PDB file of C-alpha atoms in Angstrom:
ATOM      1  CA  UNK A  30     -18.080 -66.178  60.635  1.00  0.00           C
ATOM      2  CA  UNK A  31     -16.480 -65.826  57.178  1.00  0.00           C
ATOM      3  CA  UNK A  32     -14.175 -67.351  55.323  1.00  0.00           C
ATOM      4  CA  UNK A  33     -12.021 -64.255  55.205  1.00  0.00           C
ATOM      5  CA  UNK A  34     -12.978 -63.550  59.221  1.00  0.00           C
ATOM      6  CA  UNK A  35     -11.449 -67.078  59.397  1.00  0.00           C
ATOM      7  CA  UNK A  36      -8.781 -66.877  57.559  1.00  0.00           C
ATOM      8  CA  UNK A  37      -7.420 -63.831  59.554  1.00  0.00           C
ATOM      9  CA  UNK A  38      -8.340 -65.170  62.791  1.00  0.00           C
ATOM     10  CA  UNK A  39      -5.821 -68.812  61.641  1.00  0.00           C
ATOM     11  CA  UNK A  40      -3.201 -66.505  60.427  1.00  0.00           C
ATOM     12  CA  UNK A  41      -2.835 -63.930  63.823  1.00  0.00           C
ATOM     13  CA  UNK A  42      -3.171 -67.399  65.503  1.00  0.00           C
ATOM     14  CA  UNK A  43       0.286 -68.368  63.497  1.00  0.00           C
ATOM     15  CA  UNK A  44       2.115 -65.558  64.099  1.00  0.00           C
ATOM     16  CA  UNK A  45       4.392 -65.440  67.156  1.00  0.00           C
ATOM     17  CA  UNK A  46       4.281 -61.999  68.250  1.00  0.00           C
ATOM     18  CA  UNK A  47       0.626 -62.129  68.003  1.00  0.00           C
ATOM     19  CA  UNK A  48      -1.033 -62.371  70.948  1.00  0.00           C
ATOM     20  CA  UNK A  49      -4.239 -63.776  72.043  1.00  0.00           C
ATOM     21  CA  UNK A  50      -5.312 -60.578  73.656  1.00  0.00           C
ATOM     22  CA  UNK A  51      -4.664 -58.540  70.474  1.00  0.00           C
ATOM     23  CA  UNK A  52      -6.152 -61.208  68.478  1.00  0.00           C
ATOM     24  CA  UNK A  53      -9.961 -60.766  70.665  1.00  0.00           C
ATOM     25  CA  UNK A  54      -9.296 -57.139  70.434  1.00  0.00           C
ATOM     26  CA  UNK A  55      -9.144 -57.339  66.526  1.00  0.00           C
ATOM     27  CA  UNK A  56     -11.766 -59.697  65.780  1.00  0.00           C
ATOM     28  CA  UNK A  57     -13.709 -60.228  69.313  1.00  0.00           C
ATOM     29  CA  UNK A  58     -12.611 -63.687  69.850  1.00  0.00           C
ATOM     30  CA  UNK A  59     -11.421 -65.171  73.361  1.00  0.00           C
ATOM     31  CA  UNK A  60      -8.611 -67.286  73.578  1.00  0.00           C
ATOM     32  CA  UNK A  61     -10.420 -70.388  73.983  1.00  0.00           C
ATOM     33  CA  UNK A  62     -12.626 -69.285  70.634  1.00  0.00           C
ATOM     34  CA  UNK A  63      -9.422 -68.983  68.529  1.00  0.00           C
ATOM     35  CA  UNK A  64      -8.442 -72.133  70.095  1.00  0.00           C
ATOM     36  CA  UNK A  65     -11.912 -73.886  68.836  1.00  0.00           C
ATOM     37  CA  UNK A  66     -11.845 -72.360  65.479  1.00  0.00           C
ATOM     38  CA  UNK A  67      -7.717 -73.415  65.006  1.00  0.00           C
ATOM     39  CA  UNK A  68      -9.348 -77.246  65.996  1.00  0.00           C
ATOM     40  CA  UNK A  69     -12.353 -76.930  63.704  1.00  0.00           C
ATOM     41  CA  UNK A  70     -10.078 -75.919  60.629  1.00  0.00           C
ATOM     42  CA  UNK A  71      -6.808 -77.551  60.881  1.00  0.00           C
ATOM     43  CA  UNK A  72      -5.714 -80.610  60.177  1.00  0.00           C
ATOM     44  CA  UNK A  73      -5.500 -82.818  63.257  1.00  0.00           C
ATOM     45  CA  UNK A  74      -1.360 -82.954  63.028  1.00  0.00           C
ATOM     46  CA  UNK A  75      -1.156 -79.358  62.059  1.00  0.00           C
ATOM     47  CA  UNK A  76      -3.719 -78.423  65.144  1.00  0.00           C
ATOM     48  CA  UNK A  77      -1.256 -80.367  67.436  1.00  0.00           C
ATOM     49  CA  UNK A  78       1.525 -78.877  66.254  1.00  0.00           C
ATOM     50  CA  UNK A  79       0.372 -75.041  66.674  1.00  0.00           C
ATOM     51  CA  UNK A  80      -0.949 -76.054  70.424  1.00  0.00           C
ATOM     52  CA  UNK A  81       2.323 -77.586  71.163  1.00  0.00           C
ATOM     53  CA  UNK A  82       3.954 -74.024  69.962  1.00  0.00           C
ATOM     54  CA  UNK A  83       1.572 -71.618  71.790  1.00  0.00           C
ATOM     55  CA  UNK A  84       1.351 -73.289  75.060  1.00  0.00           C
ATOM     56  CA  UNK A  85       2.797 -71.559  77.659  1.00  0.00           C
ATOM     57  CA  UNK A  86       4.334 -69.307  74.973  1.00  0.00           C
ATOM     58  CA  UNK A  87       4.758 -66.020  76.581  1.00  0.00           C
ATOM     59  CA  UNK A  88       4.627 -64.122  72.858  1.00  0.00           C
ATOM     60  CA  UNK A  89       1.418 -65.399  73.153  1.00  0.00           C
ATOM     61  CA  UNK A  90       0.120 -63.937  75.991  1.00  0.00           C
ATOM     62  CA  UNK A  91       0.638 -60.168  77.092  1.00  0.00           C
ATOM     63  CA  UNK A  92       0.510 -60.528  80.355  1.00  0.00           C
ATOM     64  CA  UNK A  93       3.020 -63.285  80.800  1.00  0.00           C
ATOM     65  CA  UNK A  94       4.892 -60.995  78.518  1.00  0.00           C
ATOM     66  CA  UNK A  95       4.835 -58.164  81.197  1.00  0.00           C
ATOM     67  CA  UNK A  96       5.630 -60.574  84.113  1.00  0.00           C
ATOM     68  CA  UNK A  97       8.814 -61.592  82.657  1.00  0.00           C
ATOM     69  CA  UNK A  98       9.714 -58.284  81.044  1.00  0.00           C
ATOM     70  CA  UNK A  99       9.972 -59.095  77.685  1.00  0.00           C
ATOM     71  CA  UNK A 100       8.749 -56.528  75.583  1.00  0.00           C
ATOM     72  CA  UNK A 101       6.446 -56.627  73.132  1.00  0.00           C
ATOM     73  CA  UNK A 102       7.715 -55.547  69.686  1.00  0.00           C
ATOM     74  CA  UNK A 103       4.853 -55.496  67.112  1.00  0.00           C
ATOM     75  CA  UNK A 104       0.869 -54.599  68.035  1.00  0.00           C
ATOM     76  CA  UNK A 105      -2.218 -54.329  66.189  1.00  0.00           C
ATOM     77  CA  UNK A 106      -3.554 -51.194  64.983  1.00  0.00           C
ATOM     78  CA  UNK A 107      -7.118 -50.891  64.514  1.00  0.00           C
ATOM     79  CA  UNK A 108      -8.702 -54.256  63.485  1.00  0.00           C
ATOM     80  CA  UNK A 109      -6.858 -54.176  60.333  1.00  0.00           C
ATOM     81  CA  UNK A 110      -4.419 -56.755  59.526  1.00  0.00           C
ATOM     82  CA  UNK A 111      -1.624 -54.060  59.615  1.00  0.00           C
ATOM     83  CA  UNK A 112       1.248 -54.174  62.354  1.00  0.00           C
ATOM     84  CA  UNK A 113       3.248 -51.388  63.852  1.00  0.00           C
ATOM     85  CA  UNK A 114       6.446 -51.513  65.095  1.00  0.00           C
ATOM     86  CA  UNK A 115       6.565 -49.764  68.533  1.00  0.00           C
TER      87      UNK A 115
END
């Protein structure tokens, strides 16, 4: 990986209405590999703080997002860093 494959990976990680499954379908990454690389390149406090924020966030996760019928208000086009409003 890249710093700039990095980079983009850390900031979908940081946005809210970003979720995990539209972060591995822009850059191939699981969950659990965007949760490795957040670990590897934050700071410990600053890793802490983001798990703390995306656990059980259902913005984070699409499917939770469906469950509960919230919608889901931006989405990734392509694998650019671009969003769409739907």
């Amino acid at each position: 990986m890249n710093d700039s494959e990095r980079d983009r990976i850390i900031r979908m990680a940081w946005e809210d209405r970003t979720t995990f499954e539209e972060i591995e379908r822009a850059t191939g990454y699981s969950e659990a590999e965007v949760i490795k690389v957040m670990r590897n390149n934050l700071r410990a406090r600053s890793f802490r703080l983001w798990r703390k924020r995306v656990s059980g966030r259902v913005t984070k996760h699409r499917r939770l997002m469906k469950a509960r019928g919230v919608g889901v208000s931006r989405r990734a086009r392509d694998s650019s860093d671009e969003f769409v409003t739907d």
